[in-house]
mmCIF file of C-alpha atoms in Angstrom:
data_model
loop_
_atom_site.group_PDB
_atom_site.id
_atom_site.type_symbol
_atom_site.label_atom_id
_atom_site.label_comp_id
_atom_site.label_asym_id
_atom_site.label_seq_id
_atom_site.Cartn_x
_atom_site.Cartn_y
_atom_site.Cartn_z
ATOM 1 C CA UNK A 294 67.053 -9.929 -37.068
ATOM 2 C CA UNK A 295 64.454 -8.304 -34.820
ATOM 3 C CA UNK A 296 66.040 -7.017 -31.352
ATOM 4 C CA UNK A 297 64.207 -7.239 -28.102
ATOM 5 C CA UNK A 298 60.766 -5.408 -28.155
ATOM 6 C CA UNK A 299 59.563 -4.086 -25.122
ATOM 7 C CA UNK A 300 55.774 -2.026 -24.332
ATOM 8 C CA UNK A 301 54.790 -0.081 -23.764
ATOM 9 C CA UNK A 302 57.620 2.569 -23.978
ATOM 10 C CA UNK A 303 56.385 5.138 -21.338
ATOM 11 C CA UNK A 304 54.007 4.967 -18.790
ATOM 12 C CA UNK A 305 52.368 7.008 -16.671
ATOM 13 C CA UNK A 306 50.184 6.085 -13.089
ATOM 14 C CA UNK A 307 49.297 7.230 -10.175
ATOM 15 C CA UNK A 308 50.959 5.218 -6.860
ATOM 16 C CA UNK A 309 48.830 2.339 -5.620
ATOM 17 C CA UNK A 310 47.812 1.316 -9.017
ATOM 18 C CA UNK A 311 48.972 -1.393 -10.844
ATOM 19 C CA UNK A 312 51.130 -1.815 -13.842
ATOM 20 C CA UNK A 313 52.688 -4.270 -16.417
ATOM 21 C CA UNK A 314 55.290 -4.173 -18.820
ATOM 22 C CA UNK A 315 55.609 -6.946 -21.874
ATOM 23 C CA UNK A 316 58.686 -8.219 -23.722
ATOM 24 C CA UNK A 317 59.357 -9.956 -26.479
ATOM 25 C CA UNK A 318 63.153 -11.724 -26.458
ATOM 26 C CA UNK A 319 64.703 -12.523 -29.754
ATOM 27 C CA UNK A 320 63.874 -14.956 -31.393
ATOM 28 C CA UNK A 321 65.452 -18.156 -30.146
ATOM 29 C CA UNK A 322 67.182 -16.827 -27.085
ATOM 30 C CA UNK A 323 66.565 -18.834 -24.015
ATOM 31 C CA UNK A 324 67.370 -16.577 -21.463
ATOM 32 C CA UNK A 325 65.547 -13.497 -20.772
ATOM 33 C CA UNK A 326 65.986 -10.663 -18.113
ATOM 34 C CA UNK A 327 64.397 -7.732 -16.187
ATOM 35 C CA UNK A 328 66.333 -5.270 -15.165
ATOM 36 C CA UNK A 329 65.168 -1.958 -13.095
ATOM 37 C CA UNK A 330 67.661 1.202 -13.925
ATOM 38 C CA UNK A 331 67.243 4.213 -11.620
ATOM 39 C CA UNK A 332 67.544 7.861 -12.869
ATOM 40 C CA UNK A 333 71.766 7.863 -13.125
ATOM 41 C CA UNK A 334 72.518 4.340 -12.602
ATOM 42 C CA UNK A 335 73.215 1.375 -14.046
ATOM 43 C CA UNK A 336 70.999 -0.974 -14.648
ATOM 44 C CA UNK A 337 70.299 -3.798 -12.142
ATOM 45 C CA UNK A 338 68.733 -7.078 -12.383
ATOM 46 C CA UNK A 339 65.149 -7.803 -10.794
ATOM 47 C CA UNK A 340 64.767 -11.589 -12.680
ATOM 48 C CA UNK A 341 66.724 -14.055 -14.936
ATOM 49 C CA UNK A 342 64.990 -16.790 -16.775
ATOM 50 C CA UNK A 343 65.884 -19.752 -18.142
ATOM 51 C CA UNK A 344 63.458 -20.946 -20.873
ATOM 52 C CA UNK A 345 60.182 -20.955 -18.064
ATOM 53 C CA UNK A 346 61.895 -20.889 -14.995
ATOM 54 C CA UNK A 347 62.751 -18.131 -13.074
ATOM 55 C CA UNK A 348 66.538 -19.433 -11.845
ATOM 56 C CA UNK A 349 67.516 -15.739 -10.119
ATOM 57 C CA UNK A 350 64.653 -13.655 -8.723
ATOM 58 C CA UNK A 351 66.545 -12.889 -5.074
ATOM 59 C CA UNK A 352 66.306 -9.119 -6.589
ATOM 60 C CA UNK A 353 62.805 -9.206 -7.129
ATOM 61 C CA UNK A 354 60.399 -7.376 -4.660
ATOM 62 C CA UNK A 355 58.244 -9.926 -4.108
ATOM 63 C CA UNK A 356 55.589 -8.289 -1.689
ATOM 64 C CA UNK A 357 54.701 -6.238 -5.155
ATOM 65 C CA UNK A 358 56.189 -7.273 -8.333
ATOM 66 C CA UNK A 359 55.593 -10.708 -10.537
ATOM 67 C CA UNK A 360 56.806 -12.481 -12.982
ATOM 68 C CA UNK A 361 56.110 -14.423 -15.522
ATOM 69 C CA UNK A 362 57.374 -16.261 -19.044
ATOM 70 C CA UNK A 363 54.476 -18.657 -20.320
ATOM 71 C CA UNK A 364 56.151 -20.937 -23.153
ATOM 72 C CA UNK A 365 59.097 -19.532 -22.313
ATOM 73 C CA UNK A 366 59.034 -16.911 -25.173
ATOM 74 C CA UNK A 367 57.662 -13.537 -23.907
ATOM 75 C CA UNK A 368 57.693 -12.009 -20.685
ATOM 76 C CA UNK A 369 55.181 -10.202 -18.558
ATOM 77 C CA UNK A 370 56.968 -8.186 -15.662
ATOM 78 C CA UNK A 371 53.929 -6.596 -13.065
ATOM 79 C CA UNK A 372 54.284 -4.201 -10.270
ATOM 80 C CA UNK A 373 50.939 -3.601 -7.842
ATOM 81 C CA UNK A 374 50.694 -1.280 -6.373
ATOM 82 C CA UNK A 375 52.768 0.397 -7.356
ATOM 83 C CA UNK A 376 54.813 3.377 -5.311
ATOM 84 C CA UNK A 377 56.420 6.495 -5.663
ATOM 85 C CA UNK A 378 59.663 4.681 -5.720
ATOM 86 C CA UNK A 379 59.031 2.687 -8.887
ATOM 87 C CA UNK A 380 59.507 5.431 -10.952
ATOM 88 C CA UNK A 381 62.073 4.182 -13.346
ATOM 89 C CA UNK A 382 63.089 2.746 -16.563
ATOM 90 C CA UNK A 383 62.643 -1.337 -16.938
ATOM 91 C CA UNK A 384 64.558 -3.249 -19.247
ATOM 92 C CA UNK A 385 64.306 -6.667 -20.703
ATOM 93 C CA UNK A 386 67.220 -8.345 -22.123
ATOM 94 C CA UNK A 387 67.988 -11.898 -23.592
ATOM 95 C CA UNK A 388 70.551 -14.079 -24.550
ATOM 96 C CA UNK A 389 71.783 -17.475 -26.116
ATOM 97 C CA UNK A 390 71.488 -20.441 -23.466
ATOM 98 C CA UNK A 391 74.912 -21.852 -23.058
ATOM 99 C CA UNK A 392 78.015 -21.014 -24.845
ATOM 100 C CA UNK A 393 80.890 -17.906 -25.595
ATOM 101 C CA UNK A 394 77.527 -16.192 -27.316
ATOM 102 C CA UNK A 395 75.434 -16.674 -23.781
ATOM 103 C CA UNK A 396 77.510 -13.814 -22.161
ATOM 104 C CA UNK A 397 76.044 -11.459 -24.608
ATOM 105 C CA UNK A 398 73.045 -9.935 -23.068
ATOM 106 C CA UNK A 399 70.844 -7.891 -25.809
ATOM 107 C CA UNK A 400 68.549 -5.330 -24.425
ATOM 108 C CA UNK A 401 64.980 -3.746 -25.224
ATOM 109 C CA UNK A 402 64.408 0.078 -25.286
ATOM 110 C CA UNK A 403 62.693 0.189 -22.269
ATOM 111 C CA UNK A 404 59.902 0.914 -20.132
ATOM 112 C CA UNK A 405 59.639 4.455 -18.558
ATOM 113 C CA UNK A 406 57.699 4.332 -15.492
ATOM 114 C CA UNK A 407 56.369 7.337 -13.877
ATOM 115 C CA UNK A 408 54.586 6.936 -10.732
ATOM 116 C CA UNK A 409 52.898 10.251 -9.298
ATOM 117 C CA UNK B 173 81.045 -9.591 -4.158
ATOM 118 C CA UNK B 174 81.664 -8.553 -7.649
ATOM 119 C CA UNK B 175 81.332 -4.728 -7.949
ATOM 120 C CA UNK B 176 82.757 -2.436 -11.111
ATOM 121 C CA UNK B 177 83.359 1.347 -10.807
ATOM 122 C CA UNK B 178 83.259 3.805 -13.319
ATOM 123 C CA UNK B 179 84.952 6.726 -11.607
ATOM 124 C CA UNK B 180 84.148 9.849 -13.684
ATOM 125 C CA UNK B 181 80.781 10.872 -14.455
ATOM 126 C CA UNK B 182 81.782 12.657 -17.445
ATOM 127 C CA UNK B 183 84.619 13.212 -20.140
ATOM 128 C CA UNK B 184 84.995 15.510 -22.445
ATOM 129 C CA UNK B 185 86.687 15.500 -25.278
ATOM 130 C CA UNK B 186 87.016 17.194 -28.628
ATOM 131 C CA UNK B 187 86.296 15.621 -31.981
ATOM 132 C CA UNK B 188 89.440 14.001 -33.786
ATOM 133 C CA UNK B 189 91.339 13.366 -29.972
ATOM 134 C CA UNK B 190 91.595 10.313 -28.835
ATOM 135 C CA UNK B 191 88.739 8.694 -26.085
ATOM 136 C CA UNK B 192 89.124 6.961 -22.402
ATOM 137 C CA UNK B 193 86.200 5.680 -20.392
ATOM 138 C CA UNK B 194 87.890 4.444 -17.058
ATOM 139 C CA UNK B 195 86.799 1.026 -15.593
ATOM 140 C CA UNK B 196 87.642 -0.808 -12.847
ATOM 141 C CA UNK B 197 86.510 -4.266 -11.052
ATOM 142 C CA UNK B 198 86.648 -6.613 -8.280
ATOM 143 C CA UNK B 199 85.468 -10.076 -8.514
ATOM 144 C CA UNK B 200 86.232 -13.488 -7.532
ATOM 145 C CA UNK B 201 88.877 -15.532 -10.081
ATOM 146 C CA UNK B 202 88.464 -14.231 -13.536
ATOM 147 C CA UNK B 203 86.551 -11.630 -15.028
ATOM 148 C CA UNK B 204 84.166 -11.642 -18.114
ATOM 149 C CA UNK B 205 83.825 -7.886 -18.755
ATOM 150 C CA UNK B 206 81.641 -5.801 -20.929
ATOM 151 C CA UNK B 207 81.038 -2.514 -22.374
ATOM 152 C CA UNK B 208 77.669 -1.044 -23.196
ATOM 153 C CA UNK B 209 76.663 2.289 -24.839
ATOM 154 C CA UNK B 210 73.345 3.711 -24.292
ATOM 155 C CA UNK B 211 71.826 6.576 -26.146
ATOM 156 C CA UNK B 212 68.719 8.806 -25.487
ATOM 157 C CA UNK B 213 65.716 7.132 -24.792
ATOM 158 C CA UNK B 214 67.053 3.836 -26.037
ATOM 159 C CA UNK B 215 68.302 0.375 -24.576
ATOM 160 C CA UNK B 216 71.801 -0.720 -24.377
ATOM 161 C CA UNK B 217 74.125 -1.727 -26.969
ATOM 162 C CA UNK B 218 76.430 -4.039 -26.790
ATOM 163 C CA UNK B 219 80.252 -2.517 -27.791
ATOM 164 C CA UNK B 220 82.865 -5.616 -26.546
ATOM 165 C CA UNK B 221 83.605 -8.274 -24.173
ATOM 166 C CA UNK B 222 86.756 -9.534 -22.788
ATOM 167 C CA UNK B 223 86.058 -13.080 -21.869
ATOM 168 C CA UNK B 224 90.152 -14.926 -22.065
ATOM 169 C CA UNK B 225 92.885 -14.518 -24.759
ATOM 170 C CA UNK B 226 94.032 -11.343 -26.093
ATOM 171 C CA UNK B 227 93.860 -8.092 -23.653
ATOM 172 C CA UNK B 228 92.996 -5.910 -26.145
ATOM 173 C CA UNK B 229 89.515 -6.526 -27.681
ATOM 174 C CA UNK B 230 88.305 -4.924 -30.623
ATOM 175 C CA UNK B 231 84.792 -3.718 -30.704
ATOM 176 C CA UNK B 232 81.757 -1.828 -32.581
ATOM 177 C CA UNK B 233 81.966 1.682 -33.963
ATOM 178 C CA UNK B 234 86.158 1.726 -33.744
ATOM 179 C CA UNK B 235 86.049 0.915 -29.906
ATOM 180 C CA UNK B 236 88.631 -0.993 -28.255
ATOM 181 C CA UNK B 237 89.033 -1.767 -24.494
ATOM 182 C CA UNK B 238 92.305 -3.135 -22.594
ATOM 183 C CA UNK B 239 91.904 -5.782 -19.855
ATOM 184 C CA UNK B 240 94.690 -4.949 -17.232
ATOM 185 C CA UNK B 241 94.508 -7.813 -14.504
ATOM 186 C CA UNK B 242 97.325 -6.248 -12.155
ATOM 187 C CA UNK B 243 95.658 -2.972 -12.457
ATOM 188 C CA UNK B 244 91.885 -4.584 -12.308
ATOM 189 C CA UNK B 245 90.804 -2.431 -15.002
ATOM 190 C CA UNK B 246 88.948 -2.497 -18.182
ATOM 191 C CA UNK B 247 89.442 1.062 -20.011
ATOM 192 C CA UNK B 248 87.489 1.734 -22.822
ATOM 193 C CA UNK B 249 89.557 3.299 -25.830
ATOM 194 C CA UNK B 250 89.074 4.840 -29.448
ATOM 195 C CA UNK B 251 91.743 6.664 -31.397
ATOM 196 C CA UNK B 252 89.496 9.721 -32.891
ATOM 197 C CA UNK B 253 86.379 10.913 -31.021
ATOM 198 C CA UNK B 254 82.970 11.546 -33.051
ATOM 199 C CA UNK B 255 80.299 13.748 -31.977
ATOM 200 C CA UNK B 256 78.136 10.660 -32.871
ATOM 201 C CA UNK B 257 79.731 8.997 -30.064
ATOM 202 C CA UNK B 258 78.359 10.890 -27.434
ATOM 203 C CA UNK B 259 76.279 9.075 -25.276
ATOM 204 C CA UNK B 260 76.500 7.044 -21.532
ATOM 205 C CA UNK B 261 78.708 4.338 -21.661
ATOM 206 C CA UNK B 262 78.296 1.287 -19.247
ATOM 207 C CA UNK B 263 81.201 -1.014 -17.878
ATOM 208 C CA UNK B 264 79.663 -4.460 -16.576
ATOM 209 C CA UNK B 265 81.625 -7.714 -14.763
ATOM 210 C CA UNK B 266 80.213 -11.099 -14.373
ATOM 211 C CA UNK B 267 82.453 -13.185 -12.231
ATOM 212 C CA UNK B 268 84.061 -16.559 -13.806
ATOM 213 C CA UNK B 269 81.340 -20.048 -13.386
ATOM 214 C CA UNK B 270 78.712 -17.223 -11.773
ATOM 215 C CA UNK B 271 75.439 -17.183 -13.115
ATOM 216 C CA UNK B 272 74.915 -14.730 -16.026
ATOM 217 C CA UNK B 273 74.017 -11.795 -13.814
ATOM 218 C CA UNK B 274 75.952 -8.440 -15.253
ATOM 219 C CA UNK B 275 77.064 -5.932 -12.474
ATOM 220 C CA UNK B 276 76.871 -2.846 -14.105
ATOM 221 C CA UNK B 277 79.050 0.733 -13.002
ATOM 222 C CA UNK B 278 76.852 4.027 -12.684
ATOM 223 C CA UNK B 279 77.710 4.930 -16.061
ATOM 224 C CA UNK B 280 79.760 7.876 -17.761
ATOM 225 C CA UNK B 281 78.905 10.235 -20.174
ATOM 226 C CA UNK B 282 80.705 10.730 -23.104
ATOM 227 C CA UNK B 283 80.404 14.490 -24.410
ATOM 228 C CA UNK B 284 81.905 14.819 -27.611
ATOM 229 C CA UNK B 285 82.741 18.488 -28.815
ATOM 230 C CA UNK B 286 82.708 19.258 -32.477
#
């Protein structure tokens, strides 16, 4: 079984510009995630979707970053502009809708984003 | 507010000794709790949950964790170290009928010695 695929895997821009990371759940999972992890922390979560709707986004910086699942397969997270304070790693997750199996969250390698 | 708290940065331990990862939590009621390894440049894995039944949960890789509800902890355990098991280890708590939003800990890193 695929896992969750996430590009690109690093990225590099300078502040003010804009910038969007993709993610692909697996297959059949409803419920897909962005999370933002700072240099030595855990990760925390930006967005939670459920199939196309966006059910938790009270993390999300809204004055600069968007969301959005189309068909409620992949996901398109977008920052812009982007600042200094971006700089970080983003992860996608997903998991089963529903269920013991729900609480299972399966994560993507990542996005490393550098802003300069 | 749910938080978790992973109070040492690091452990060390030698290859062959016996492994703890300290965890502990607050939330409301009960506590679905998780444990998460991440290695270099990759995502996190999933190791075990502890969502009811028996405190001690069996996970991947030979890890085991103990759910202690007086003590409010969630220690993550494994008889015999491997190098190959050095890596940052994440405890995470989702409260009981929240929405599935993980609170993660800062993370510790595991530093195996040969």
């Amino acid at each position: 079984e695929a896992g969750v695929v996430q590009s690109p895997r690093y990225k590099i821009i300078e502040k003010k510009q804009p910038v969007a990371f993709w993610c692909n759940p697996i297959s059949g999972h409803n419920t897909l995630y962005w999370y933002r992890q700072n240099l030595g922390q855990g990760p925390e979560l930006l967005i939670r979707y459920e199939n196309e709707e966006a059910v938790d986004d009270s993390q999300l910086p809204k004055d600069r970053f968007s969301a959005e699942r189309l068909k409620g397969v992949d996901s398109t997270l977008k920052i812009q502009p982007a600042e200094l304070g971006d700089s970080a790693v983003y992860l996608c997750a997903s998991s089963l809708a529903g269920g013991r199996t729900s609480y299972e969250q399966y994560f993507g390698p990542g996005t490393r984003l550098t802003v300069t | 507010a749910q938080s978790v708290a992973q109070p040492e940065d690091q452990v060390n331990v030698a290859e062959g000794n016996p492994l703890t990862v300290k965890c502990t939590y607050s939330v409301s009621g009960n506590p679905y709790l998780f444990w998460y390894v991440q290695y270099p440049n990759r995502g996190l894995q999933f190791l075990l949950k502890y969502i009811t039944g028996d405190n001690l949960v069996k996970g991947s890789y030979g890890f085991e964790a103990e759910f202690n509800k007086s003590q409010t902890s969630f220690h993550l355990k494994k008889p015999s170290a491997l190098v190959s098991d050095s890596a940052l280890y994440f405890c995470a708590v989702r409260g009981y009928g929240a929405t599935n939003k993980l609170i993660f800990g800062t993370g510790t890193l595991l530093a195996v010695q040969p």
